[in-house]
Tab-separated table of C-alpha atoms in Angstrom:
chain	number	residue	atom	x	y	z
A	1	MET	CA	3.061	38.038	-47.743
A	2	CYS	CA	1.783	41.600	-48.959
A	3	GLY	CA	1.760	45.103	-47.214
A	4	ILE	CA	-1.005	47.081	-46.696
A	5	VAL	CA	-1.075	50.656	-45.300
A	6	GLY	CA	-3.929	53.083	-45.390
A	7	ILE	CA	-4.054	56.399	-44.113
A	8	HIS	CA	-6.614	59.429	-43.115
A	9	SER	CA	-5.010	62.800	-42.389
A	10	HIS	CA	-5.820	66.564	-42.499
A	11	GLY	CA	-3.075	67.114	-45.139
A	12	GLN	CA	-1.928	65.127	-48.479
A	13	VAL	CA	-1.186	62.168	-48.261
A	14	ASN	CA	0.625	60.737	-51.589
A	15	GLN	CA	3.859	61.073	-49.624
A	16	GLU	CA	3.021	59.683	-46.487
A	17	LEU	CA	1.385	56.049	-48.300
A	18	TYR	CA	4.730	55.801	-50.173
A	19	ASP	CA	6.771	56.578	-47.389
A	20	ALA	CA	5.301	54.145	-44.994
A	21	LEU	CA	5.171	51.183	-48.396
A	22	THR	CA	8.838	51.852	-48.687
A	23	MET	CA	8.682	50.755	-45.215
A	24	LEU	CA	7.127	47.993	-46.168
A	25	GLN	CA	8.800	46.655	-48.745
A	26	HIS	CA	9.726	43.830	-47.616
A	27	ARG	CA	6.757	42.227	-47.249
A	28	GLY	CA	6.265	41.959	-51.234
A	29	GLN	CA	8.712	43.167	-54.057
A	30	ASP	CA	6.535	42.421	-57.025
A	31	ALA	CA	3.952	45.103	-57.685
A	32	ALA	CA	2.917	48.307	-55.814
A	33	GLY	CA	-0.424	50.512	-55.652
A	34	ILE	CA	-1.660	53.904	-53.898
A	35	MET	CA	-5.129	54.588	-54.095
A	36	THR	CA	-6.402	58.244	-52.747
A	37	THR	CA	-9.710	60.049	-52.513
A	38	GLU	CA	-10.215	63.806	-52.977
A	39	GLY	CA	-14.038	64.235	-52.758
A	40	SER	CA	-16.111	62.016	-54.759
A	41	LYS	CA	-12.461	61.759	-57.360
A	42	LEU	CA	-10.709	59.137	-56.977
A	43	ASN	CA	-7.044	58.216	-58.174
A	44	LEU	CA	-4.980	55.541	-58.565
A	45	ARG	CA	-1.725	54.224	-59.846
A	46	LYS	CA	-0.633	50.739	-60.167
A	47	ASP	CA	2.174	48.202	-61.222
A	48	ASN	CA	4.602	45.786	-60.973
A	49	GLY	CA	7.918	46.823	-59.687
A	50	LEU	CA	9.715	48.032	-56.194
A	51	VAL	CA	7.500	51.452	-54.393
A	52	ARG	CA	10.535	53.603	-56.316
A	53	ASP	CA	10.181	52.120	-59.574
A	54	VAL	CA	6.843	52.504	-59.497
A	55	PHE	CA	5.938	55.516	-58.531
A	56	HIS	CA	7.516	59.110	-60.373
A	57	ALA	CA	6.926	62.468	-58.602
A	58	ASP	CA	6.447	64.079	-61.873
A	59	GLU	CA	4.107	61.577	-63.374
A	60	HIS	CA	2.406	59.854	-60.843
A	61	MET	CA	2.388	61.479	-57.228
A	62	MET	CA	1.465	64.804	-57.761
A	63	ARG	CA	-2.100	63.307	-59.294
A	64	LEU	CA	-2.411	61.418	-56.285
A	65	ARG	CA	-4.000	64.048	-54.345
A	66	GLY	CA	-6.045	63.591	-51.078
A	67	LYS	CA	-6.787	63.343	-47.870
A	68	LEU	CA	-7.385	59.565	-47.031
A	69	GLY	CA	-5.698	56.902	-49.213
A	70	ILE	CA	-4.772	53.273	-49.456
A	71	GLY	CA	-1.619	51.503	-50.214
A	72	HIS	CA	-0.293	48.016	-50.880
A	73	VAL	CA	2.648	45.975	-51.890
A	74	ARG	CA	2.281	42.380	-53.823
A	75	TYR	CA	3.901	39.558	-53.203
A	76	PRO	CA	2.132	36.885	-55.171
A	77	THR	CA	0.582	33.534	-54.252
A	78	ALA	CA	-2.387	33.258	-56.222
A	79	GLY	CA	-3.817	34.583	-59.565
A	80	VAL	CA	-1.195	35.572	-61.986
A	81	THR	CA	1.619	38.018	-61.831
A	82	SER	CA	0.640	40.932	-64.369
A	83	ALA	CA	0.246	44.522	-63.102
A	84	ALA	CA	-3.611	44.029	-63.649
A	85	GLU	CA	-3.706	41.834	-60.731
A	86	ALA	CA	-1.688	44.923	-58.628
A	87	GLN	CA	-3.890	46.039	-55.380
A	88	PRO	CA	-5.480	48.265	-54.535
A	89	PHE	CA	-8.852	47.008	-56.407
A	90	TYR	CA	-11.702	48.846	-56.863
A	91	THR	CA	-15.264	48.776	-57.669
A	92	ASN	CA	-18.200	51.161	-58.129
A	93	MET	CA	-21.035	49.736	-56.494
A	94	PRO	CA	-22.257	50.477	-54.125
A	95	PHE	CA	-21.047	53.868	-53.044
A	96	GLY	CA	-17.362	53.528	-54.490
A	97	ILE	CA	-15.256	51.247	-52.546
A	98	SER	CA	-11.232	50.385	-52.797
A	99	LEU	CA	-9.714	47.919	-50.973
A	100	ALA	CA	-5.506	46.152	-50.488
A	101	HIS	CA	-5.747	42.861	-48.922
A	102	ASN	CA	-3.212	41.058	-47.464
A	103	GLY	CA	-3.715	37.211	-47.211
A	104	ASN	CA	-5.293	34.146	-48.773
A	105	LEU	CA	-8.768	33.236	-48.977
A	106	THR	CA	-9.086	29.163	-48.992
A	107	ASN	CA	-12.780	29.367	-50.441
A	108	ALA	CA	-12.196	32.149	-52.946
A	109	ASP	CA	-13.529	29.577	-56.133
A	110	GLU	CA	-16.484	28.823	-54.114
A	111	LEU	CA	-16.990	32.310	-53.580
A	112	LYS	CA	-16.465	33.374	-57.562
A	113	LEU	CA	-19.160	31.247	-57.795
A	114	GLU	CA	-21.589	32.684	-55.672
A	115	LEU	CA	-20.285	36.122	-56.792
A	116	PHE	CA	-21.539	35.517	-59.939
A	117	SER	CA	-24.832	33.312	-60.262
A	118	GLU	CA	-26.080	34.793	-57.045
A	119	ASP	CA	-24.970	38.301	-55.854
A	120	ARG	CA	-24.393	38.939	-60.018
A	121	ARG	CA	-21.518	40.226	-59.918
A	122	HIS	CA	-18.206	40.304	-62.408
A	123	LEU	CA	-14.682	39.573	-61.311
A	124	ASN	CA	-11.696	40.860	-63.867
A	125	THR	CA	-8.912	39.163	-62.935
A	126	GLU	CA	-7.640	35.679	-60.521
A	127	SER	CA	-7.506	37.398	-57.830
A	128	ASP	CA	-8.636	36.080	-54.544
A	129	SER	CA	-8.559	40.122	-53.225
A	130	GLU	CA	-11.026	40.989	-56.057
A	131	VAL	CA	-13.247	38.563	-54.279
A	132	LEU	CA	-12.812	39.523	-50.911
A	133	LEU	CA	-13.751	43.333	-52.382
A	134	ASN	CA	-16.950	42.324	-54.000
A	135	VAL	CA	-18.207	40.097	-50.774
A	136	PHE	CA	-17.932	43.205	-48.773
A	137	ALA	CA	-19.913	45.096	-51.182
A	138	HIS	CA	-21.831	42.793	-51.751
A	139	GLU	CA	-22.831	42.898	-48.669
A	140	LEU	CA	-22.774	46.514	-48.033
A	141	LEU	CA	-25.256	46.173	-50.836
A	142	SER	CA	-27.254	44.195	-48.467
A	143	GLN	CA	-27.793	47.036	-45.904
A	144	ASN	CA	-30.036	48.231	-47.707
A	145	LYS	CA	-29.038	51.794	-46.864
A	146	MET	CA	-29.168	55.401	-48.874
A	147	ARG	CA	-26.694	56.958	-46.320
A	148	LEU	CA	-24.316	54.490	-44.420
A	149	GLN	CA	-23.642	54.343	-40.817
A	150	PRO	CA	-20.341	52.848	-38.927
A	151	ASP	CA	-22.902	50.166	-37.439
A	152	ASP	CA	-23.823	49.431	-41.548
A	153	ILE	CA	-20.230	48.949	-42.028
A	154	PHE	CA	-19.808	47.015	-39.186
A	155	ALA	CA	-22.612	44.422	-40.659
A	156	ALA	CA	-20.814	43.867	-43.670
A	157	VAL	CA	-17.777	43.203	-42.045
A	158	SER	CA	-19.656	40.430	-40.406
A	159	GLY	CA	-21.225	39.098	-43.149
A	160	VAL	CA	-17.571	38.912	-44.749
A	161	HIS	CA	-16.209	36.764	-41.538
A	162	ARG	CA	-19.501	34.869	-42.337
A	163	ARG	CA	-18.820	33.762	-45.778
A	164	CYS	CA	-15.045	34.261	-46.224
A	165	ARG	CA	-13.072	32.227	-45.155
A	166	GLY	CA	-8.733	32.026	-44.840
A	167	ALA	CA	-6.144	34.907	-44.058
A	168	TYR	CA	-7.069	38.879	-44.170
A	169	ALA	CA	-5.768	42.093	-43.064
A	170	CYS	CA	-7.395	44.577	-44.957
A	171	VAL	CA	-7.762	48.267	-45.802
A	172	ALA	CA	-10.345	49.833	-47.612
A	173	ILE	CA	-11.695	53.737	-48.679
A	174	ILE	CA	-15.484	53.737	-48.710
A	175	THR	CA	-15.991	56.693	-50.960
A	176	GLY	CA	-17.654	59.679	-48.956
A	177	TYR	CA	-17.326	57.864	-45.739
A	178	GLY	CA	-14.175	57.128	-44.998
A	179	LEU	CA	-11.428	54.379	-44.240
A	180	LEU	CA	-11.832	51.414	-43.002
A	181	GLY	CA	-9.562	47.983	-41.278
A	182	PHE	CA	-10.055	44.554	-40.802
A	183	ARG	CA	-9.205	41.216	-39.769
A	184	ASP	CA	-9.900	37.377	-40.069
A	185	PRO	CA	-11.280	35.621	-36.858
A	186	PHE	CA	-8.180	34.200	-36.498
A	187	GLY	CA	-5.913	37.193	-37.050
A	188	ILE	CA	-3.725	35.298	-38.606
A	189	ARG	CA	-1.679	37.889	-41.023
A	190	PRO	CA	-1.127	41.151	-38.331
A	191	VAL	CA	-2.541	44.450	-38.888
A	192	VAL	CA	-2.101	47.515	-36.488
A	193	TYR	CA	-3.087	51.318	-36.205
A	194	GLY	CA	-1.850	54.662	-34.848
A	195	ARG	CA	-2.736	58.037	-34.772
A	196	ARG	CA	-0.703	61.004	-34.867
A	197	ARG	CA	-1.861	64.560	-33.024
A	198	ALA	CA	-2.430	67.723	-35.539
A	199	ALA	CA	-3.863	71.072	-35.065
A	200	GLU	CA	-7.172	70.137	-36.811
A	201	GLY	CA	-7.393	66.853	-34.564
A	202	TYR	CA	-5.811	63.600	-34.531
A	203	GLU	CA	-5.003	61.592	-37.947
A	204	TYR	CA	-5.048	57.788	-38.081
A	205	MET	CA	-2.561	55.413	-39.862
A	206	ILE	CA	-3.656	51.527	-40.516
A	207	ALA	CA	-0.787	49.302	-41.416
A	208	SER	CA	0.253	45.514	-41.355
A	209	GLU	CA	3.615	46.563	-39.118
A	210	SER	CA	4.402	48.991	-36.640
A	211	VAL	CA	7.530	50.282	-38.215
A	212	ALA	CA	5.570	52.414	-41.172
A	213	LEU	CA	3.661	54.361	-38.118
A	214	ASN	CA	6.633	54.974	-36.310
A	215	ALA	CA	8.200	56.217	-39.918
A	216	LEU	CA	6.021	58.561	-39.771
A	217	GLY	CA	5.104	60.052	-36.466
A	218	PHE	CA	2.400	57.850	-35.309
A	219	GLU	CA	2.243	56.626	-32.206
A	220	LEU	CA	0.978	53.186	-32.135
A	221	VAL	CA	-2.568	52.187	-30.475
A	222	ALA	CA	-2.943	48.897	-30.674
A	223	ASP	CA	-3.291	45.528	-32.751
A	224	ILE	CA	-6.696	45.424	-35.100
A	225	LEU	CA	-7.613	42.031	-33.136
A	226	PRO	CA	-9.136	38.625	-35.071
A	227	GLY	CA	-12.528	39.515	-36.090
A	228	GLU	CA	-12.356	43.539	-35.292
A	229	ALA	CA	-13.012	46.171	-37.715
A	230	ILE	CA	-12.042	50.376	-37.364
A	231	PHE	CA	-13.831	52.862	-39.321
A	232	ILE	CA	-12.851	56.049	-39.599
A	233	THR	CA	-14.904	58.997	-40.689
A	234	THR	CA	-14.039	61.732	-43.203
A	235	ASP	CA	-14.020	64.119	-40.125
A	236	GLY	CA	-11.911	61.791	-38.259
A	237	LYS	CA	-14.242	60.320	-35.883
A	238	LEU	CA	-12.984	56.621	-34.646
A	239	TYR	CA	-15.344	53.790	-34.246
A	240	LYS	CA	-14.277	50.018	-33.124
A	241	ARG	CA	-16.252	46.694	-33.093
A	242	GLN	CA	-16.043	42.839	-32.746
A	243	CYS	CA	-17.491	41.571	-35.797
A	244	ALA	CA	-16.832	38.089	-35.607
A	245	ALA	CA	-18.859	35.729	-33.662
A	246	ASN	CA	-16.036	33.042	-32.675
A	247	PRO	CA	-12.816	34.422	-32.564
A	248	VAL	CA	-9.585	32.564	-31.971
A	249	TYR	CA	-6.133	34.519	-31.819
A	250	SER	CA	-3.793	32.779	-34.124
A	251	PRO	CA	-1.496	34.551	-35.700
A	252	CYS	CA	0.867	33.433	-37.959
A	253	ILE	CA	4.657	31.992	-36.233
A	254	PHE	CA	6.139	32.313	-39.543
A	255	GLU	CA	6.009	36.090	-39.388
A	256	TYR	CA	8.435	36.615	-36.346
A	257	VAL	CA	10.613	33.664	-37.775
A	258	TYR	CA	11.256	35.905	-41.175
A	259	LEU	CA	9.000	37.847	-42.237
A	260	ALA	CA	8.068	40.591	-40.317
A	261	ARG	CA	11.299	43.457	-39.621
A	262	PRO	CA	12.963	43.020	-36.444
A	263	ASP	CA	12.052	46.300	-35.376
A	264	SER	CA	8.165	45.712	-35.617
A	265	LEU	CA	5.944	45.027	-32.809
A	266	MET	CA	3.148	42.603	-33.072
A	267	ASP	CA	0.257	41.480	-31.422
A	268	LYS	CA	2.110	43.125	-27.977
A	269	ILE	CA	5.324	40.709	-29.318
A	270	TYR	CA	8.453	42.862	-30.167
A	271	VAL	CA	9.962	40.618	-33.039
A	272	HIS	CA	13.466	41.359	-32.281
A	273	LYS	CA	13.248	39.969	-28.529
A	274	ALA	CA	11.422	37.025	-30.035
A	275	ARG	CA	13.928	36.183	-32.387
A	276	LEU	CA	16.857	36.527	-29.655
A	277	ARG	CA	15.042	33.776	-27.888
A	278	MET	CA	14.959	31.377	-30.817
A	279	GLY	CA	18.566	32.075	-30.717
A	280	MET	CA	18.636	30.981	-26.766
A	281	LYS	CA	16.507	27.733	-27.212
A	282	LEU	CA	18.328	26.561	-30.489
A	283	ALA	CA	21.371	27.519	-27.995
A	284	ASP	CA	20.450	25.486	-24.917
A	285	ARG	CA	18.982	22.203	-27.502
A	286	ILE	CA	23.017	22.903	-28.651
A	287	LYS	CA	24.188	22.205	-24.888
A	288	ARG	CA	21.202	19.480	-24.689
A	289	GLU	CA	22.441	17.045	-27.512
A	290	TRP	CA	25.784	17.754	-28.609
A	291	ALA	CA	27.565	18.947	-25.187
A	292	ASP	CA	31.412	17.987	-26.806
A	293	HIS	CA	30.223	20.340	-29.616
A	294	ASP	CA	33.594	21.422	-31.834
A	295	ILE	CA	31.807	24.811	-33.658
A	296	ASP	CA	34.643	27.350	-34.072
A	297	VAL	CA	32.326	30.225	-35.207
A	298	VAL	CA	29.051	31.072	-35.491
A	299	ILE	CA	28.140	32.605	-38.703
A	300	PRO	CA	24.372	34.077	-39.776
A	301	ILE	CA	22.741	34.009	-43.395
A	302	PRO	CA	22.000	37.916	-43.814
A	303	ASP	CA	19.471	39.428	-43.032
A	304	THR	CA	16.748	37.866	-40.973
A	305	SER	CA	19.157	34.881	-38.918
A	306	ARG	CA	22.114	37.636	-37.470
A	307	VAL	CA	19.830	38.144	-33.925
A	308	PRO	CA	19.386	34.838	-33.471
A	309	ALA	CA	22.387	34.224	-34.507
A	310	SER	CA	24.291	36.525	-32.422
A	311	GLU	CA	22.676	35.169	-29.083
A	312	LEU	CA	23.161	31.831	-30.061
A	313	ALA	CA	26.862	32.136	-30.623
A	314	SER	CA	26.868	34.235	-26.783
A	315	GLU	CA	25.100	30.997	-25.140
A	316	LEU	CA	27.571	28.865	-26.485
A	317	GLY	CA	30.535	30.867	-25.732
A	318	VAL	CA	31.699	30.592	-29.704
A	319	PRO	CA	32.615	33.846	-31.485
A	320	TYR	CA	29.979	35.534	-34.151
A	321	ARG	CA	31.707	36.482	-37.050
A	322	GLU	CA	29.914	38.000	-40.088
A	323	GLY	CA	31.070	35.996	-42.948
A	324	TYR	CA	28.999	36.410	-45.968
A	325	VAL	CA	28.911	40.221	-47.629
A	326	LYS	CA	25.212	41.032	-49.103
A	327	ASN	CA	24.547	42.287	-51.925
A	328	ARG	CA	21.874	44.629	-50.939
A	329	TYR	CA	20.288	45.501	-54.507
A	330	ILE	CA	19.021	41.786	-55.222
A	331	GLY	CA	15.754	40.815	-53.712
A	332	ARG	CA	14.744	38.698	-50.967
A	333	THR	CA	15.358	34.900	-52.499
A	334	PHE	CA	12.483	33.232	-50.339
A	335	ILE	CA	9.809	35.301	-52.257
A	336	MET	CA	11.566	35.490	-55.829
A	337	PRO	CA	9.281	33.789	-58.330
A	338	GLY	CA	10.921	30.587	-59.455
A	339	GLN	CA	13.408	28.516	-58.537
A	340	GLY	CA	15.829	28.707	-61.606
A	341	GLN	CA	15.784	32.511	-60.559
A	342	ARG	CA	16.076	31.818	-56.334
A	343	LYS	CA	19.116	29.748	-57.036
A	344	LYS	CA	21.007	31.668	-59.191
A	345	SER	CA	20.520	34.863	-57.239
A	346	VAL	CA	21.854	33.338	-54.350
A	347	ARG	CA	25.240	33.586	-55.306
A	348	GLN	CA	24.807	36.877	-56.690
A	349	LYS	CA	23.247	38.186	-53.128
A	350	LEU	CA	25.951	37.044	-50.865
A	351	ASN	CA	30.051	36.084	-51.362
A	352	PRO	CA	31.612	34.585	-48.665
A	353	ILE	CA	34.756	36.468	-47.110
A	354	GLU	CA	37.063	33.371	-46.987
A	355	VAL	CA	39.169	34.220	-44.107
A	356	GLU	CA	35.934	34.201	-41.882
A	357	PHE	CA	36.056	30.148	-42.604
A	358	ARG	CA	39.465	28.686	-43.482
A	359	GLY	CA	40.616	26.250	-41.812
A	360	LYS	CA	37.463	26.774	-39.202
A	361	ASN	CA	34.354	24.312	-38.175
A	362	VAL	CA	31.428	26.958	-39.185
A	363	LEU	CA	27.781	26.636	-37.529
A	364	LEU	CA	25.681	28.726	-40.134
A	365	VAL	CA	22.626	29.850	-38.560
A	366	ASP	CA	19.392	30.968	-40.992
A	367	ASP	CA	15.789	31.808	-39.633
A	368	SER	CA	14.317	28.413	-41.820
A	369	ILE	CA	14.705	25.888	-44.530
A	370	VAL	CA	12.206	26.273	-47.158
A	371	ARG	CA	13.310	24.912	-50.578
A	372	GLY	CA	16.403	24.038	-49.912
A	373	THR	CA	18.116	26.832	-52.365
A	374	THR	CA	19.559	28.724	-50.462
A	375	SER	CA	20.843	26.608	-48.137
A	376	LYS	CA	22.595	23.801	-50.219
A	377	GLU	CA	24.346	27.092	-52.234
A	378	ILE	CA	25.745	28.625	-48.988
A	379	ILE	CA	26.876	25.662	-47.422
A	380	GLU	CA	28.697	24.842	-50.925
A	381	MET	CA	29.437	28.532	-50.741
A	382	ALA	CA	31.671	27.955	-47.206
A	383	ARG	CA	33.231	24.655	-47.989
A	384	GLU	CA	34.157	26.416	-51.259
A	385	ALA	CA	35.744	29.561	-48.968
A	386	GLY	CA	37.903	26.722	-47.198
A	387	ALA	CA	35.595	25.453	-44.525
A	388	ARG	CA	36.540	22.324	-42.357
A	389	LYS	CA	33.383	21.066	-41.648
A	390	VAL	CA	30.083	23.202	-42.311
A	391	TYR	CA	27.610	22.988	-39.706
A	392	PHE	CA	23.535	24.130	-40.694
A	393	ALA	CA	21.448	25.239	-37.326
A	394	SER	CA	17.551	26.773	-38.372
A	395	ALA	CA	15.940	29.022	-36.217
A	396	SER	CA	12.957	27.049	-36.629
A	397	PRO	CA	11.786	23.903	-37.507
A	398	PRO	CA	11.669	21.632	-40.599
A	399	VAL	CA	8.865	23.283	-43.214
A	400	ARG	CA	7.433	20.431	-44.398
A	401	TYR	CA	3.988	21.578	-45.403
A	402	PRO	CA	2.217	24.173	-47.872
A	403	ASN	CA	0.953	27.122	-46.359
A	404	VAL	CA	-2.368	28.214	-47.796
A	405	TYR	CA	-2.616	31.769	-45.539
A	406	GLY	CA	-0.486	34.084	-48.060
A	407	ILE	CA	3.242	32.929	-47.770
A	408	ASP	CA	4.820	31.301	-51.018
A	409	MET	CA	5.042	27.645	-49.964
A	410	PRO	CA	2.079	26.435	-52.087
A	411	SER	CA	3.591	22.720	-52.804
A	412	SER	CA	4.688	19.789	-50.588
A	413	SER	CA	7.002	19.041	-53.744
A	414	GLU	CA	8.779	22.101	-53.065
A	415	LEU	CA	10.059	21.873	-49.343
A	416	VAL	CA	13.035	20.178	-49.047
A	417	ALA	CA	12.128	19.299	-45.946
A	418	HIS	CA	8.663	16.821	-46.934
A	419	GLY	CA	9.323	13.094	-46.474
A	420	ARG	CA	12.912	13.916	-45.020
A	421	THR	CA	14.382	12.537	-42.667
A	422	ILE	CA	17.216	14.734	-40.837
A	423	PRO	CA	20.126	12.063	-42.275
A	424	GLU	CA	18.469	12.748	-45.536
A	425	LEU	CA	18.682	16.466	-45.544
A	426	GLU	CA	21.970	16.388	-44.251
A	427	LYS	CA	22.835	14.245	-46.917
A	428	LEU	CA	20.852	16.541	-49.839
A	429	LEU	CA	22.089	19.777	-48.490
A	430	GLY	CA	25.491	18.817	-48.289
A	431	ALA	CA	25.619	19.246	-44.003
A	432	ASP	CA	27.908	18.109	-42.012
A	433	ARG	CA	25.131	18.242	-39.513
A	434	LEU	CA	21.681	19.814	-39.066
A	435	ILE	CA	20.212	21.328	-36.130
A	436	PHE	CA	16.744	22.473	-36.510
A	437	GLN	CA	14.198	24.123	-33.707
A	438	GLU	CA	11.368	22.149	-31.960
A	439	LEU	CA	8.389	23.467	-32.316
A	440	ASP	CA	7.543	23.922	-28.557
A	441	ASP	CA	11.003	25.787	-28.482
A	442	LEU	CA	9.859	27.932	-30.869
A	443	ILE	CA	6.604	28.739	-29.731
A	444	ASP	CA	7.549	30.043	-26.107
A	445	ALA	CA	10.559	32.038	-27.584
A	446	VAL	CA	7.838	33.841	-29.706
A	447	LEU	CA	4.975	33.647	-26.995
A	448	HIS	CA	7.025	34.468	-23.838
A	449	LYS	CA	4.281	36.230	-21.525
A	450	HIS	CA	1.833	37.737	-23.380
A	451	ALA	CA	-0.904	35.223	-23.086
A	452	THR	CA	-3.357	36.866	-25.025
A	453	ILE	CA	-2.929	35.048	-27.672
A	454	GLU	CA	-4.568	31.468	-27.984
A	455	ARG	CA	-2.537	29.729	-30.126
A	456	PHE	CA	-0.069	30.214	-33.076
A	457	ASP	CA	-0.473	28.832	-36.802
A	458	CYS	CA	2.419	26.643	-37.060
A	459	SER	CA	0.529	24.521	-40.406
A	460	VAL	CA	3.824	25.116	-42.302
A	461	PHE	CA	5.553	22.924	-39.418
A	462	THR	CA	2.423	20.673	-38.383
A	463	GLY	CA	0.194	20.249	-41.143
A	464	LYS	CA	-2.109	21.350	-39.085
A	465	TYR	CA	-4.392	24.274	-40.318
A	466	ILE	CA	-6.427	26.317	-37.937
A	467	THR	CA	-9.404	27.144	-40.272
A	468	GLN	CA	-9.936	23.540	-40.480
A	469	ASP	CA	-11.308	23.414	-44.251
A	470	ILE	CA	-8.005	22.046	-45.729
A	471	SER	CA	-8.741	18.755	-47.630
A	472	PRO	CA	-5.905	16.886	-49.672
A	473	GLU	CA	-8.002	17.756	-52.963
A	474	TYR	CA	-7.277	21.493	-51.567
A	475	LEU	CA	-4.085	20.972	-51.502
A	476	SER	CA	-3.382	19.156	-54.767
A	477	GLN	CA	-5.317	21.799	-56.940
A	478	LEU	CA	-3.373	24.076	-54.727
A	479	GLU	CA	0.388	23.160	-56.153
A	480	LEU	CA	-1.321	22.264	-59.723
A	481	PHE	CA	-2.106	26.300	-59.541
A	482	ARG	CA	0.490	27.721	-57.738
A	483	SER	CA	4.138	25.796	-58.041
A	484	ASP	CA	6.452	26.807	-60.358
A	485	ALA	CA	5.822	24.616	-62.787
A	486	ALA	CA	2.465	25.516	-62.810
A	487	LYS	CA	3.662	29.726	-62.854
A	488	GLN	CA	6.051	29.157	-65.835
A	489	ALA	CA	3.104	26.913	-67.642
A	490	ARG	CA	1.270	30.092	-67.203
A	491	LYS	CA	3.955	32.262	-68.661
A	492	GLN	CA	4.354	29.715	-71.865
A	493	GLY	CA	0.535	30.482	-72.493
A	494	PRO	CA	-1.462	26.674	-72.573
A	495	THR	CA	-3.613	26.484	-74.328
A	496	SER	CA	-6.178	24.221	-72.306
A	497	VAL	CA	-7.171	23.320	-68.790
A	498	ILE	CA	-5.068	19.411	-69.352
A	499	GLU	CA	-1.995	21.451	-70.290
A	500	MET	CA	-1.783	23.475	-67.210
A	501	GLU	CA	-2.697	20.528	-64.982
A	502	ASN	CA	0.228	18.452	-66.705
A	503	ALA	CA	2.749	21.011	-66.640
A	504	GLY	CA	1.986	21.614	-62.911
A	505	ALA	CA	2.647	17.463	-62.521
A	506	ARG	CA	5.985	16.636	-63.815
């Protein structure tokens, strides 16, 4: 999960890229970067940290000049977490290309070998985003043109689709030519585009979520469809083409559960309305299976679960109360690296209002239960605040399987629901009762009447991966490289591959 943005303007884009990235900060808090182009000159600033910390007015922003630019906020899933891994990435052959990417390539290792042995291209980082950039650059070079036309650029994107597997929503600058946006043939990660009328003609923006467009006065035109690409020339002409042979509309359903902002419109679905319906479906299940419930109050875990929790309380006819005060200066614990840091941050982030818990049977509502760190601590905090009974409801089904498409759920062993029954989870988390959303209800809540989507990627709930290229061996390697233990081992500097593998297996 990362955030991407690209802007083609008639004025300077540096401030607007900054503003757009702040609107997408929820998608990544680890690093940020902006690349702008002014004629043939490229200007880059990227580093670890929040947007507000990476870019300073005099030192950085004034140097990011140009009417065309792209930006990125990172939340690390693959590679390491150094500033060198921050995006955008750049290659100078051919033409000079910079690229920012949200997602994860599932065949990155194979592509690295191809790039080195066949394409004669060299990589500087472990990031799959740099792999994607170099695949696109090679496909563009293969067009064998001294001067590019939109058809050549779309042909290169088609080449990317043939070679790359996994999830990718991308923005790219082709120096001297324009701004490009494209999406993988399944449309797993979101990306939209919009326009804004100016005296000199339309200005364009591409972004992960529509909230970035809204904040800057751009009108949402459409989602970039699975396999589709749009190209905006330096003089403001927009071209669009389907570049994949067999696209299948399959967005990630977890975007609607947790990742996206509630005020976003993605794939023609209002995230807020989808979460309202999740609450309704959850209430229907409680009425159906626990009609004689003794719930005194419904309390959300801020912030994502507020919408489904309020609707659930309304449907049950039970009071809805805010029971936790959130410290907004602590980041989202789900995307924090390291289990120890997540656990410590829960109590720093949330503080219970004791009067809302004392002597009551409380139903806590969260969007999901992933590692269980937050849930267990919050349940314990509710009991310490005097709750008589603590029930816990999840607006989504149990997360039992790793995510391979760009969300930091790499290891089955780190998912609390993997291999456990509901009674076992209740005991482990300390809840008097756990209620999970049924998958069919979740799909119905999100899809609603928008039949253009053919299916959702629900792999974290089902273990069925829509790209159909995920083997047990792949998942094992993923765990060795991306689990918390493996990340910690890399920080400590293992001296050999064997040492890293052993660290990841403990």
